[in-house]
Amino acid sequence: MTAGPLVAVLTVIADPDADAQLDRTLRSLQQQTDTRWQWCVVVSPRAPAGCVERVRTLIAGEPRAVAVYGVTADPGGLAAQALALARAQFVGWLDCGDLLDPATIAMVRIRLTSAEWVYTDEGALDDDGIVVEFWAKPDFAPEWLRSQPYALRFTVLPLAVVAAIGGLRARFGTAAWYDLVLRIASRLGPAAHLAGPFYLHCGLGEGAPYITGDAADRCAAVAAALEAAGEQVEVSPVQVHGRHVGQRVRRMLRNRPRISLVIPTRASSSVIHGFPRCHAVEFIRSLWTAERYPDLELVVVYDSVTPDSALREIKDITDGEAVLVPFSGPFHFSRKCNAGALASSGEYLCFLNDDMEVLTADWLQEMASLLADPGVGAVGARLLFADGNLQHAGHEYNGGHAGHLMFRHGADDLGHGAAAQITSERSGVTGACMLVRAVDFLRVGGFSEQFPLSYNDVDLSLKIVAAGFRILYTPHATLFHYESQTREPTVTENEMTRISWRWAEQLHHDPYVNEMHQIPMIKARDFV
Amino acid sequence: MSSIVSSKSNSSKQGGTGSGDYAAAYFHDYSGPPYTYDEPHWKTFFGRIADSLTSIFAPSTSYDAGCAKGFLVRALAERGVDAKGGDISYYAIGDAPVELAPRLEVRDLTERFTERYDVITCIEVLEHMAPEDAQVAVTNMCAATDRIVLSTTPDDFTEATHINIRPPAAWAQDFAVQGFFRRTDVDASFVSPWAIVFERRTQSAVEVVTAYESLLAPVLREVQEKRQALLVTRRELDEHTAPVELERDALLAERDARSAELTRLRADIAALNSADLLQERMNRLSMADELIGLRAELAQVRVHTEMAIASASLEAERLRQLLDVTLVDLAQARELAGQARTEANLARDETDQIVVDRNAMRASATWRIGSKALAPVRALRRLVRR
């Protein structure tokens, strides 16, 4: 066991009435069960007069704390000054006025015996000191981190590595810590995730995600991180009803691979928005516009019940370019999609249902730009019901069951730390709108024929993840999915058993579902 | 300077050709190398003719009837012959070089010659003249020499100015009428394949027949033999080529048949592909999926087994600890039991001692007396207790 502090906690005081809050921050540190910490405080020159004196008085009795007067008013410079004071193995950030759970340092120490760096969840305390809000974060997810500064508090980084990569870069201002975390992530790889509200905000705010600082600084930090990796990007802030929830990374597509849209259909109709519509034809009409993705192929897998008129119309709309694949036999989603995939010539395949409508015009470009990353295996989109509620914002696997994240919540819902509003990782996405590379799709055996009706997209997603890829969800590609009623959405018992045989572990331990929300896996033995 | 002999206007003759037909255009279109004085081909060509003429006939004087630009005249003159020439074409005669001009003249051969010559050459001329004019030309030439070298094409009908093509026999007749006969001993092919040297002879029919027969017989013989040889060669060729041709035809037929079959098979494959191949690929996809599914299942089993083993070993550890504790308890219990036994033994010893003491006491006189004295009290106590 090394002597000396484990974690140097950095705090910058810039707020005018900060000293009141400073008191409770210091107390939360003094109440830590593990006493080996150091507190480095820098007071901004913009803080009111006498603040430094008050700070000095407060800290006088605490040998583990040190406070200095900042030489610059710029937030990035102040942060760097605080870092310069650190004399511990690790370093973490604590905003003035926020608290740490008493067990934080101890738990972090335990976790650091098997990981290089770690981040915790966040929460909020009400006036009575009870945790009333909880930001349940996912395990480490690189794209999520680029879309949102979610793994910044309470994040503990090894000081030696921080120094080796050049410490805090003052030019990123309020996002200097974010920039540092991004660089550490690219250097050390994934962080360990300590579940639980160890970092606490005081007072009820707007709830998770707790994002502070300047949006432009954040976008600059993310852009710098991607440019260092050789990508050309445009980063802009994402706001929902005026509230900042993260960033959007627009990647420049260097090449335009051919994309085949595979649509299994019966060309049936149902009543939508009060009018009878033949979904497939309407959808294809909205897809095949003059402004569509340049190298596009349309593959329609039709049934024996599909009326000839529909096929003729489809050929008409696409000037005969549509590839029509006849399919015979009882309804089998997997086989239909596989037949469509085998008839395609595209480098990318996008599986679509026939009862959908495009909402964001550049949906396909957005999805294709995400698939350009060789570490990404599949991309899903945000799908809305006719009433505007979420039909799909990614899959969520818990307790052995597969569900849709935030099903039927509002399209702009900020639940789960606004997970549905930012481009982020998922364990799976729906086959109603899924973009994959043709080679990868074929290599994992396509849609499994063991799941004719349901769970075929869950199985495919998990196969792709097992092959080493990540799956991304993007809300910047949004479509309506009317979920036609002509097919009974049943799950047969067989399919439930089979999915469990293959993926029981994964369906209980989804890395993007917080540990504290996971339903534990109950084994028969435990009942004995 | 050329001198004009004839003043007749040739263009008025019916069916004939005149000077105008042999102007610049004629010589321009003349087949072969350009018909100019610089052209080495013609110089060589006419040079050879001149060489042969001088070596065979050694003439002192000569006349080239229809000399065109005078190439032969020049050649002969260069070889020391007093050569002269005449042509109906003003253009041709005018085109000759200055030094040759005195030897040349514009002459219509239907005009009589004024001089005699050792030899007259008439090369590719008579076919250009109207038949009656040609007759007159023959008569005129025969009157001016004893030896005529005649060359006139027997079959070049395509040239527009060849208006009087006749078989060689016809010309020979005309000359025979004039008393000129073919020199069968002279091979005039140095001029052309159909050239003949006609010479004035008084020949009897016998002499003519002899001359012609001696020429004819070998030719006939040669033709006969050549025909035979040709036939034989032809037959041999047929013998050799026939099977080769048959084979070639067979191969071509086979190739065509195969080509047709290939086309048919391609069509069949295309039709089949869409069904069978698709099914094959679907099967392959399904197999890949099964393999991956089995791997996933295996991974689940492995995880479960590991977890089961881990929990089993934890359980074993727990039981072991329980056992240890139980053993300790057992040892303690044994020890307590031992202590209890020891105490019990001590207690027994004490009791034994008490009994001994009591018996001793009961045996004493004091006890016996006292017990008797108290007997009635004891009986009363017993009554009260009931």
Coordinates of C-alpha atoms in Angstrom, one line a residue, chain A residues 335 338-339 342 442-445 448 459 463 501-506 521 523, chain B residues 278-279 281-282 285-286 288-290 292-293 296-297 300 303-304 307 311 315:
Chain A
R335 CA -35.7 -15.9 -45.0
N338 CA -31.8 -13.1 -46.5
A339 CA -33.2 -13.6 -49.9
L342 CA -28.4 -12.3 -51.6
L442 CA -23.2 -12.6 -44.7
R443 CA -20.3 -13.7 -42.5
V444 CA -22.4 -13.8 -39.4
G445 CA -25.0 -15.9 -41.2
S448 CA -31.1 -16.6 -38.3
D459 CA -30.1 -12.3 -32.6
K463 CA -24.1 -11.9 -33.4
W501 CA -29.9 -20.7 -25.3
R502 CA -27.8 -18.5 -27.5
W503 CA -27.7 -15.2 -25.6
A504 CA -28.9 -15.6 -22.0
E505 CA -25.8 -13.9 -20.6
Q506 CA -26.0 -10.9 -23.0
M521 CA -30.0 -13.5 -13.4
K523 CA -30.4 -19.5 -11.6
Chain B
L278 CA -30.1 -18.9 -54.4
Q279 CA -31.2 -21.9 -52.4
R281 CA -26.5 -19.5 -50.8
M282 CA -29.4 -19.4 -48.4
L285 CA -26.0 -18.5 -44.8
S286 CA -28.1 -20.8 -42.6
A288 CA -22.9 -20.0 -40.9
D289 CA -25.7 -18.8 -38.6
E290 CA -26.0 -22.3 -37.0
I292 CA -22.2 -19.0 -34.8
G293 CA -25.3 -20.0 -32.8
A296 CA -22.8 -18.7 -28.6
E297 CA -24.6 -21.6 -26.9
Q300 CA -23.3 -19.6 -22.4
V303 CA -20.1 -19.3 -18.5
H304 CA -22.7 -21.2 -16.6
M307 CA -20.1 -19.9 -12.5
S311 CA -20.3 -21.3 -6.6
E315 CA -20.0 -23.8 -1.2

